[in-house]
Amino acid sequence: MAGKAMHSLGAIVLGVLLVGCGGDQRRYFLERVGNTQIVQMYADGFERLPLQQKVLAYHLCQAAIAGRDIMYDQNHRHALEIRRLLEQIILHPRGIEQPLLDRIVHYAKLVWINNGHYYSRSFAKFVPDFTPEELLAAARIAVQNGASIQGAEGESLEALIERLRPTIFDPAYEPFKTNKTPGPGQDILTASANNLYEGVTLAEVERFAERYPLNSRLVKRDGQLVEEVYRTGTDSIPPGRYAAELKAVVSHLERAVAVAEGAQRQALQHLIAYYRTGDVREFHNFYLLWVRDNPLVDTINGFVETYLDARAVKGAWEGIVFFVDEESTAKMRALAAAAQYFEDRAPWDDAFKKQGVHPPVASAIKVLTQTGDQGPIGWAGINLPNEQWIREQHGSKSITLQNMIAARRRAQSDALLREFCATGAELRRAKKWGDQAADACLALHEVVGHGSGKADPHLGGDPSDFLREYYSTLEEARADLMALWNIFDPKLVEIGLVTDAEQVGKAAYDDYVRDDLTMLRLYPYATTIEEDHDRAAHLIVSYLRATTDAVSLERKGGKSYLRVKDYAAMRAGVGRLLAEIMRIKAQGDYQAARALVTTYGSSFDPALRDEVVARFAKLDLPTYTAYVNPELSLVTDANGNPRDVRVTYPCDFLGQMLRYAGYLR
């Protein structure tokens, strides 16, 4: 079939069905799409859950899938149009030359991976390797084959492609979906291409009192700022933005409520009320129950993380469903029980230390579904809620995504270590202790780091209100620093988190410094770092390089390496920076936050970046990892009552995306 397109939707469906994992076959790495590897996640143990928990998981997963379009729209005003255009072409390919179809499918996969046409990590736009004319030609053929491609009312196919031309094809047009370091004449909102604001400047927002800061889009109408609230509406409250999508989410959540019990049932009822009314107090009520509950099957569903917003205020939608991995959770809970121990030994002022710490609910979990801001590319650890007052007064919940971590490790090679470890000793340490160090640092970051510390009682608000666009960067840096500060503590051996604190600690320090160098590959064309986790890590390493003799940039064999020269000196520097960042957070010191981030966190040496990019190109290693979710199917008896929920592993990314979009079953 070389040079020819598949001849029907049936051929595509057949191809999808043939790709799935059957029998005892266990595949992890599935395919490479540009700079991203796609990996299958497995949910071992789901089949042993009680039927009630399986049914609960099924409905929660359907709720997570139902809201995925929201994240596309939040990422960019045209992201859904672009995705649906590509999907219709892929579903109606007869007559499209195979090389062009292959390039369209490649671009579509990148759009699916990133929930739009910007990289989810670096926030930079990516463009296809086909032309506007080729896209138009393919779209015309697809329409002849029965495709339904819809633009604005009365808009021709030619006009649609022309309208989308700069958005899809021009890398200089709206180059970043989030831009915290804009050029002259722009601010962080006008320079950001995301769809959280429309026609609004930062100065105007700062003079406006938002009633729904987390769950709204802010627009200007007739010269006035208006909040478009994300809600379904009620008999007395008009529907808002994403009403249709949220109604679908609510419908599945209502079915989940029917089988949930106790605090979880009440929590989900508050979440439903939040989606109906948009009242953030209902979301807080959900969190107050969720944060102290530890059910076997659980979910995160809502407008949660604020990294997409340059102001770090508005939440991006996400849905994630998981069940507890009891075997791995014991260590997490032992770490959580020691939260006061680590709080007492934090290097910051006693005035900012909690007493009577509420140990976080900590679990190692297996993901069933992750969508929106958490998928297909997701974070390996999560700590919520983000609201400081809930953390201080009620605690937090920390999870590590065990099956996601396992899938990525099974799919990766050690080529990166061999290329970027500065010495043989570092390489040997990384191979022997690296996984243990990564797991321990992740647990410390989520369980101990984010939940630690308290604000100055005289601050008069949440620290994020004062630190604004720098809050998320400093909070991620603070959590990282708490992990680095505590990684050598023998308490971790006692807990069972590590087997050798000294060796694991050194491996963790090596890895953290080395990652700052390899992270530069994420920004091949940018001049600044925009993503908060990357900024946080770069801030820490840059600070240590500038203020201590612990870390050095060395040249060997024509290559650059970042190496830890003195582990004790690095830990001392970590302690000083951690104390200062905690003070900044506790006191809401905006000027000090700005100085730290702009001095150490956002800029890098472009020549060093170019070298790193070239070395990765020679290695031909992926930059990102995206995941194919397990899929659940409800099995019913003759009366429609649930008899089982089956889990399958499709091992096919394209097929899963088309199923999620409703084209395939």
XYZ file of C-alpha atoms in Angstrom:
665
model
C 0.000 0.000 0.000
C 3.022 2.305 -0.259
C 2.119 5.712 -1.671
C -1.620 5.115 -1.295
C -4.024 6.012 1.466
C -6.076 3.491 3.372
C -9.338 3.216 1.513
C -11.962 3.522 4.211
C -12.777 4.199 7.825
C -13.161 0.431 8.139
C -9.486 0.020 7.220
C -8.483 2.457 9.939
C -10.637 0.655 12.500
C -9.148 -2.689 11.471
C -5.667 -1.233 11.825
C -6.524 0.052 15.276
C -7.881 -3.298 16.393
C -4.802 -5.154 15.191
C -2.456 -2.978 17.232
C -3.870 -3.767 20.685
C -2.026 -5.907 23.249
C -3.533 -9.336 23.509
C -3.020 -12.363 25.730
C 0.030 -12.303 27.945
C 1.864 -9.845 25.729
C 3.274 -6.923 27.705
C 4.475 -3.969 25.641
C 5.626 -0.660 27.106
C 7.233 1.395 24.344
C 4.682 1.730 21.540
C 5.945 4.355 19.123
C 7.975 7.511 18.707
C 6.246 10.704 17.568
C 8.814 13.426 16.995
C 10.397 14.192 20.348
C 7.874 12.108 22.320
C 7.796 8.413 23.131
C 4.361 6.877 23.656
C 4.146 4.229 26.364
C 1.376 1.878 27.510
C 0.374 2.081 31.174
C -0.799 -1.037 32.994
C -3.104 -1.236 36.009
C -2.179 -4.564 37.558
C -4.485 -5.424 40.431
C -7.595 -3.702 39.090
C -9.183 -7.067 38.348
C -9.002 -7.942 42.070
C -10.950 -4.873 43.232
C -14.477 -5.394 44.603
C -17.200 -4.989 41.982
C -18.534 -1.812 43.609
C -15.097 -0.186 43.387
C -14.707 -1.277 39.777
C -18.051 0.288 38.860
C -17.105 3.470 40.713
C -13.823 3.584 38.792
C -15.627 3.096 35.491
C -17.948 6.072 36.004
C -15.150 8.286 37.319
C -13.077 7.434 34.234
C -15.982 8.355 31.981
C -16.221 11.703 33.807
C -12.499 12.311 33.230
C -12.799 11.559 29.523
C -15.955 13.691 29.139
C -14.126 16.892 30.115
C -10.974 16.557 28.017
C -12.086 19.097 25.380
C -12.023 21.827 28.036
C -8.243 21.699 28.276
C -7.865 22.029 24.510
C -9.955 25.179 24.537
C -8.079 26.598 27.510
C -4.764 26.029 25.751
C -5.779 28.019 22.669
C -8.949 29.433 21.158
C -8.428 27.416 17.936
C -7.077 24.174 19.444
C -10.365 22.267 19.186
C -10.954 23.442 15.624
C -7.498 22.227 14.649
C -7.924 18.862 16.371
C -11.330 18.185 14.834
C -10.109 19.208 11.372
C -7.241 16.728 11.631
C -9.490 13.978 12.994
C -11.946 14.334 10.131
C -9.151 14.070 7.585
C -7.738 10.982 9.300
C -11.159 9.350 9.416
C -11.830 10.014 5.711
C -8.467 9.412 4.000
C -9.383 7.652 0.741
C -7.436 9.277 -2.091
C -4.960 11.218 0.060
C -1.406 10.283 -0.887
C 0.169 8.206 1.859
C 3.215 10.469 2.506
C 0.950 13.470 3.112
C -1.460 11.421 5.225
C 1.466 10.176 7.306
C 2.576 13.770 7.981
C -0.961 14.803 8.934
C -1.290 11.835 11.305
C 2.103 12.709 12.821
C 1.003 16.296 13.493
C -2.352 15.095 14.854
C -0.586 12.820 17.307
C 1.478 15.757 18.589
C -1.747 17.764 18.988
C -3.335 14.905 20.944
C -0.226 14.422 23.073
C -0.122 18.098 24.067
C -3.863 18.940 24.098
C -3.214 21.454 21.360
C -0.446 22.778 19.143
C 1.907 23.930 21.911
C 4.264 21.696 23.859
C 2.752 21.051 27.263
C 6.122 21.391 29.044
C 7.965 24.246 27.301
C 4.776 26.092 26.191
C 6.356 26.696 22.747
C 4.398 26.221 19.523
C 5.214 23.362 17.159
C 4.356 23.505 13.458
C 3.658 20.730 10.931
C 5.877 19.636 8.056
C 3.107 20.010 5.477
C 1.960 23.248 3.842
C -1.352 25.110 4.078
C -2.001 24.136 0.476
C -1.446 20.449 1.264
C -3.741 20.678 4.283
C -6.446 22.284 2.154
C -6.077 19.618 -0.524
C -6.363 16.817 2.051
C -9.388 18.495 3.650
C -11.115 18.773 0.264
C -10.610 15.062 -0.374
C -11.867 14.224 3.123
C -15.029 16.289 2.534
C -15.611 14.435 -0.728
C -15.366 11.228 1.311
C -18.042 12.429 3.722
C -16.022 14.312 6.342
C -17.849 16.932 8.401
C -15.447 19.866 8.675
C -17.092 22.871 10.251
C -15.715 26.353 10.602
C -17.519 29.519 11.585
C -21.088 29.939 10.344
C -21.099 30.334 6.573
C -17.318 29.870 6.360
C -15.945 27.966 3.393
C -13.290 25.290 3.747
C -10.810 27.606 2.032
C -11.641 30.442 4.414
C -11.271 28.127 7.426
C -7.772 26.980 6.405
C -6.760 30.568 5.652
C -8.026 31.748 9.043
C -6.083 28.999 10.806
C -2.954 29.500 8.679
C -0.962 31.706 11.092
C -2.049 29.694 14.112
C -0.934 26.377 12.615
C 1.955 27.288 10.344
C 3.663 30.487 11.530
C 6.073 29.795 14.428
C 6.432 33.534 15.086
C 2.676 34.069 15.462
C 1.662 33.647 19.128
C 4.805 31.578 19.758
C 4.079 30.691 23.416
C 0.827 29.673 25.027
C 2.201 31.007 28.346
C 4.859 33.711 28.349
C 6.091 35.040 31.690
C 8.998 36.991 30.181
C 7.403 39.020 27.372
C 9.204 41.396 25.074
C 8.848 45.179 24.916
C 5.304 46.470 24.582
C 3.659 43.324 25.915
C 2.730 41.980 29.317
C 2.432 38.384 30.537
C -1.208 38.169 29.441
C -1.057 39.814 26.034
C 2.085 37.819 25.186
C 0.433 34.497 26.112
C -1.631 32.678 23.488
C -3.728 30.615 25.885
C -7.478 31.140 26.062
C -7.817 32.171 29.715
C -8.055 35.858 28.783
C -9.300 37.780 25.759
C -8.453 41.387 25.011
C -7.308 42.002 28.579
C -4.060 43.500 29.852
C -2.359 42.697 33.127
C -2.878 46.243 34.375
C -6.620 45.968 33.778
C -6.820 42.644 35.593
C -4.955 43.995 38.598
C -7.614 46.702 38.972
C -10.456 44.183 38.695
C -11.932 42.196 41.602
C -12.540 38.639 40.381
C -15.351 36.638 42.002
C -14.343 33.414 40.246
C -10.576 33.638 39.845
C -9.931 29.889 39.557
C -12.764 28.789 37.284
C -13.448 31.537 34.789
C -12.207 33.124 31.583
C -11.740 36.895 31.735
C -12.795 38.896 28.660
C -13.463 42.493 27.727
C -16.926 43.368 26.427
C -17.991 46.902 25.581
C -14.953 48.168 27.465
C -15.779 46.226 30.646
C -14.127 43.140 32.109
C -16.462 40.146 32.358
C -15.916 36.756 33.972
C -17.135 33.832 31.891
C -17.668 31.296 34.653
C -17.185 27.592 33.973
C -20.506 26.013 35.061
C -23.533 24.090 33.819
C -26.056 26.399 35.463
C -29.138 25.651 37.575
C -32.768 26.744 37.578
C -31.678 30.067 39.076
C -28.105 30.362 37.713
C -27.513 30.750 33.964
C -25.184 28.308 32.224
C -21.637 29.449 31.665
C -18.637 28.482 29.623
C -18.148 24.744 28.952
C -21.731 24.083 30.088
C -22.173 21.185 27.643
C -18.874 19.522 28.565
C -19.472 19.958 32.284
C -22.991 18.534 31.990
C -21.430 15.395 30.545
C -18.911 15.305 33.398
C -21.684 15.787 35.958
C -23.777 13.031 34.386
C -20.991 10.504 34.967
C -20.220 11.882 38.425
C -23.863 11.370 39.405
C -23.542 7.708 38.455
C -20.378 7.525 40.525
C -22.201 9.036 43.509
C -24.757 6.247 43.271
C -22.082 3.646 44.107
C -19.751 5.756 46.287
C -19.972 5.657 50.057
C -19.417 7.854 53.093
C -17.155 10.888 52.773
C -16.387 10.122 49.145
C -20.064 10.295 48.221
C -20.425 13.631 50.008
C -17.256 14.962 48.375
C -18.473 14.076 44.888
C -21.812 15.745 45.613
C -19.973 18.972 46.429
C -17.952 18.615 43.220
C -21.192 18.306 41.253
C -22.583 21.391 43.011
C -19.390 23.263 42.109
C -19.751 22.397 38.437
C -23.398 23.453 38.458
C -22.987 26.767 40.251
C -19.353 27.718 39.699
C -19.193 28.575 43.404
C -15.617 27.883 44.490
C -16.822 27.332 48.066
C -18.300 24.060 46.853
C -14.896 23.091 45.446
C -13.357 23.856 48.834
C -16.044 21.730 50.491
C -15.079 18.920 48.115
C -11.425 19.339 49.075
C -12.117 19.406 52.837
C -13.688 15.956 52.589
C -11.330 14.630 49.908
C -8.144 15.598 51.705
C -8.894 13.524 54.811
C -10.430 10.571 53.002
C -8.410 7.672 51.661
C -10.693 5.466 49.563
C -9.497 2.537 47.513
C -10.569 4.215 44.237
C -10.224 7.984 43.987
C -10.266 10.884 41.546
C -8.971 14.392 40.955
C -11.396 16.261 38.739
C -11.629 20.010 38.282
C -9.888 23.265 37.476
C -6.823 22.532 39.561
C -3.287 23.584 38.628
C -2.500 27.158 37.636
C 0.708 26.674 35.618
C -1.033 27.522 32.330
C -1.943 30.982 33.602
C 0.957 33.439 33.529
C -0.610 35.011 36.648
C -0.803 31.572 38.340
C -4.466 32.189 39.221
C -6.755 30.386 36.779
C -7.027 26.612 36.930
C -6.571 24.258 34.011
C -9.041 21.396 33.819
C -7.868 17.869 34.526
C -9.305 14.475 35.277
C -7.397 11.588 36.800
C -8.729 8.319 38.249
C -6.659 5.851 40.229
C -6.667 3.105 42.828
C -4.328 2.585 45.743
C -1.363 0.241 45.380
C -1.373 -1.104 48.922
C 2.017 -2.793 48.656
C 3.860 0.429 47.742
C 1.753 2.727 49.921
C 3.162 1.558 53.271
C 6.400 3.490 52.723
C 4.510 6.600 51.674
C 2.376 6.497 54.796
C 5.424 5.975 57.001
C 6.937 9.086 55.424
C 3.705 11.021 55.965
C 3.622 9.967 59.618
C 7.081 11.530 60.029
C 5.967 14.910 58.640
C 6.442 16.667 61.990
C 9.971 15.215 62.261
C 10.969 16.826 58.968
C 9.114 20.054 59.768
C 11.067 20.431 63.018
C 14.352 20.013 61.155
C 13.597 22.407 58.319
C 16.298 25.112 58.016
C 13.907 28.071 58.127
C 12.874 30.340 60.966
C 10.813 28.703 63.734
C 8.096 31.303 63.151
C 7.299 29.584 59.849
C 7.250 26.025 61.195
C 4.016 24.163 61.758
C 3.252 22.549 65.062
C 0.796 19.694 65.287
C 1.274 18.870 61.619
C -1.623 17.008 60.040
C 0.171 14.116 58.333
C -0.814 14.169 54.670
C -2.839 11.327 53.253
C -0.113 9.658 51.213
C -0.565 6.863 48.708
C 1.223 5.117 45.916
C -1.375 4.695 43.217
C -2.035 3.114 39.857
C -3.581 5.351 37.234
C -6.592 4.194 35.272
C -7.261 7.367 33.291
C -5.561 10.747 33.055
C -6.814 13.524 30.793
C -6.657 17.282 30.374
C -3.830 18.972 32.232
C -2.639 15.570 33.547
C -2.594 13.606 30.301
C -1.453 12.158 27.960
C 1.734 13.733 29.367
C 1.497 13.848 33.151
C 3.426 14.445 36.336
C 4.687 11.473 38.338
C 3.633 12.950 41.687
C 0.780 15.162 42.888
C 0.115 17.030 46.120
C -3.186 18.842 46.612
C -4.983 21.060 47.486
C -3.001 24.110 46.423
C -4.845 26.443 48.809
C -2.489 27.307 51.666
C -5.229 27.644 54.275
C -6.468 24.105 53.601
C -2.916 22.745 53.780
C -2.261 24.462 57.109
C -5.582 23.742 58.785
C -6.631 20.415 57.270
C -3.596 18.864 55.627
C -3.019 17.635 52.096
C -3.072 14.502 49.996
C 0.036 13.225 48.216
C 0.168 10.556 45.564
C 2.903 9.014 43.444
C 1.809 7.489 40.151
C 3.533 4.124 40.373
C 2.407 2.496 37.145
C 3.252 5.621 35.162
C 6.761 5.671 36.614
C 7.173 1.955 35.965
C 6.016 2.229 32.348
C 8.434 5.062 31.606
C 11.362 3.216 33.167
C 10.604 0.047 31.251
C 10.602 2.018 28.009
C 13.802 4.049 28.481
C 17.480 3.263 27.958
C 20.549 4.367 29.917
C 22.002 6.257 26.933
C 21.275 9.608 28.576
C 23.252 8.633 31.680
C 26.190 7.421 29.623
C 26.251 10.688 27.680
C 25.829 13.202 30.512
C 27.380 11.653 33.639
C 30.596 13.542 34.300
C 32.547 10.586 35.732
C 32.472 6.822 35.797
C 31.697 6.904 39.503
C 28.673 9.106 38.858
C 27.456 6.724 36.133
C 27.832 3.667 38.368
C 26.065 5.433 41.222
C 23.231 6.509 38.931
C 22.694 2.979 37.641
C 22.736 1.420 41.113
C 20.966 4.063 43.182
C 19.270 6.368 40.667
C 15.785 4.833 40.710
C 15.748 4.728 44.501
C 16.932 8.355 44.638
C 14.276 9.473 42.158
C 11.498 7.690 44.063
C 12.646 9.096 47.412
C 12.943 12.653 46.097
C 9.528 12.439 44.473
C 7.976 11.229 47.725
C 9.744 13.909 49.770
C 8.743 16.613 47.276
C 5.061 15.685 47.360
C 4.532 14.375 50.900
C 6.902 16.569 52.915
C 7.749 19.504 50.655
C 4.435 20.954 49.512
C 2.721 20.365 52.838
C 5.416 21.988 54.965
C 5.745 25.459 56.442
C 3.175 28.085 57.314
C 2.481 31.645 56.324
C 3.057 34.636 58.571
C -0.237 35.110 60.463
C -0.046 38.830 59.670
C 0.157 38.251 55.912
C -3.579 38.753 55.419
C -4.132 36.324 52.567
C -2.801 33.355 50.644
C 0.891 33.716 49.697
C -0.047 33.213 46.054
C -2.046 36.453 46.180
C 1.153 38.337 46.962
C 3.760 36.430 44.942
C 1.480 36.250 41.891
C 3.310 35.070 38.748
C 6.325 33.913 40.780
C 4.402 31.848 43.317
C 4.279 28.546 41.421
C 7.982 28.653 40.564
C 8.978 29.269 44.167
C 6.565 26.681 45.523
C 8.022 24.014 43.228
C 11.527 25.133 44.204
C 10.609 24.943 47.884
C 9.300 21.381 47.510
C 12.413 20.346 45.545
C 14.661 21.900 48.161
C 12.882 20.072 50.974
C 13.598 16.813 49.140
C 17.249 17.731 48.630
C 17.611 18.920 52.231
C 16.241 15.681 53.694
C 17.528 13.082 51.236
C 20.612 12.298 53.377
C 18.597 11.880 56.585
C 18.979 8.370 58.132
C 15.284 8.608 58.992
C 14.599 7.567 55.398
C 16.363 4.257 56.012
C 14.334 3.736 59.160
C 11.127 4.400 57.234
C 12.187 2.003 54.511
C 12.197 4.595 51.756
C 15.913 4.068 50.986
C 18.490 1.439 51.876
C 21.602 3.652 52.019
C 21.044 7.335 52.760
C 24.591 8.363 51.837
C 24.686 6.702 48.426
C 21.102 7.566 47.561
C 21.689 11.170 48.649
C 24.734 11.527 46.420
C 22.894 9.963 43.497
C 20.014 12.397 44.054
C 22.347 15.407 44.067
C 24.153 14.164 40.953
C 20.851 13.613 39.193
C 19.396 16.992 40.133
C 22.416 18.905 38.855
C 22.700 16.781 35.704
C 18.983 17.288 34.971
C 19.505 21.045 34.890
C 21.848 20.549 31.965
C 19.717 18.039 30.063
C 16.574 20.115 30.699
C 17.884 22.695 28.218
C 16.848 20.386 25.364
C 13.238 21.344 26.126
C 13.914 24.903 24.923
C 15.612 24.506 21.516
C 14.334 27.815 20.140
C 13.370 29.773 23.248
C 15.425 32.413 24.992
C 13.873 31.943 28.435
C 12.432 29.155 30.584
C 8.684 29.511 31.078
C 7.463 26.313 32.782
C 7.418 26.577 36.591
C 8.973 23.192 37.445
C 11.823 23.841 35.011
C 12.297 27.372 36.335
C 12.398 26.061 39.881
C 15.076 23.459 39.170
C 17.151 25.912 37.126
C 16.863 28.510 39.870
C 18.241 26.069 42.440
C 21.204 24.890 40.384
C 22.029 28.388 39.136
C 21.926 29.708 42.699
C 24.241 26.934 43.903
C 26.667 27.586 41.056
C 26.697 31.318 41.778
C 26.880 31.267 45.588
C 28.795 28.088 46.473
C 31.734 26.026 45.254
C 29.606 22.879 45.301
C 28.653 22.663 41.613
C 30.853 23.262 38.597
C 30.437 23.356 34.828
C 33.296 21.373 33.366
C 34.547 20.617 29.858
C 35.893 17.199 28.983
C 36.485 15.717 25.559
C 34.831 18.733 23.957
C 31.635 18.232 25.990
C 30.101 20.117 28.920
C 29.095 18.497 32.206
C 27.533 19.777 35.412
C 29.130 18.023 38.389
C 28.729 18.079 42.146
C 32.171 18.733 43.610
C 31.196 18.968 47.281
C 28.030 17.304 48.557
C 28.225 18.899 52.018
C 28.626 22.358 50.501
C 25.684 21.708 48.186
C 23.478 20.705 51.103
C 24.489 23.844 52.999
C 23.570 25.956 49.966
C 20.284 24.095 49.654
C 19.505 24.959 53.266
C 20.227 28.676 52.814
C 18.100 28.940 49.688
C 15.292 26.907 51.256
C 15.201 29.183 54.304
C 15.014 32.271 52.101
C 12.283 30.897 49.840
C 10.231 29.886 52.876
C 10.610 33.415 54.240
C 9.557 34.881 50.897
C 6.474 32.669 50.794
C 5.533 33.223 54.437
C 5.842 36.993 54.163
C 4.581 37.374 50.597
C 7.761 39.228 49.572
C 7.067 39.884 45.889
C 10.226 41.878 45.181
C 12.478 39.197 46.643
C 10.598 36.509 44.687
C 11.006 38.464 41.483
C 14.703 38.975 42.099
C 15.340 35.275 42.703
C 13.439 34.073 39.651
C 14.754 36.671 37.225
C 18.345 36.329 38.470
C 18.574 32.552 38.592
C 15.468 30.881 37.179
C 14.473 32.146 33.751
C 17.591 32.627 31.617
C 20.260 30.261 30.327
C 23.347 30.141 28.126
C 22.098 29.591 24.544
C 25.439 28.165 23.438
C 25.248 25.524 26.175
C 21.651 24.806 25.161
C 22.686 24.338 21.534
C 25.352 21.861 22.586
C 22.863 19.857 24.655
C 20.326 19.821 21.810
C 23.010 18.572 19.399
C 24.074 15.806 21.788
C 20.481 14.652 22.184
C 20.034 14.688 18.422
C 22.972 12.306 18.060
C 21.558 10.047 20.759
C 18.128 10.176 19.102
C 16.407 10.054 22.493
C 12.833 11.256 23.089
C 12.328 14.394 25.124
C 8.869 13.630 26.475
C 6.822 10.585 27.451
C 3.089 10.312 26.776
C 0.891 7.494 28.016
C -1.878 5.327 26.648
C -4.422 4.738 29.411
C -5.890 1.383 30.337
C -9.487 1.173 29.105
C -12.468 0.006 31.166
C -15.642 -1.573 29.815
C -18.791 -2.182 31.827
C -20.238 -5.696 31.633
C -23.931 -6.001 32.521
C -26.422 -8.820 32.912
C -29.695 -9.213 31.004
C -31.338 -6.640 33.291
C -28.623 -4.040 32.809
C -27.065 -4.551 36.231
C -23.271 -4.395 36.475
C -21.682 -7.823 36.477
C -18.051 -6.814 36.000
C -15.746 -4.086 34.714
C -13.029 -5.336 32.413
C -9.690 -3.640 31.919
C -7.887 -3.859 28.583
C -4.677 -2.367 27.252
C -5.083 -1.052 23.704
C -1.383 -0.349 23.023
C -2.591 2.101 20.383
C -2.532 5.849 20.845
C -4.390 6.869 17.685
C -7.240 4.499 18.410
C -7.616 5.708 21.993
C -7.730 9.341 20.898
C -10.421 8.580 18.307
C -12.421 6.663 20.903
C -12.139 9.517 23.382
C -13.390 11.900 20.683
C -16.412 9.645 20.138
C -15.570 8.422 16.621
C -14.815 4.811 17.559
C -16.054 2.426 20.224
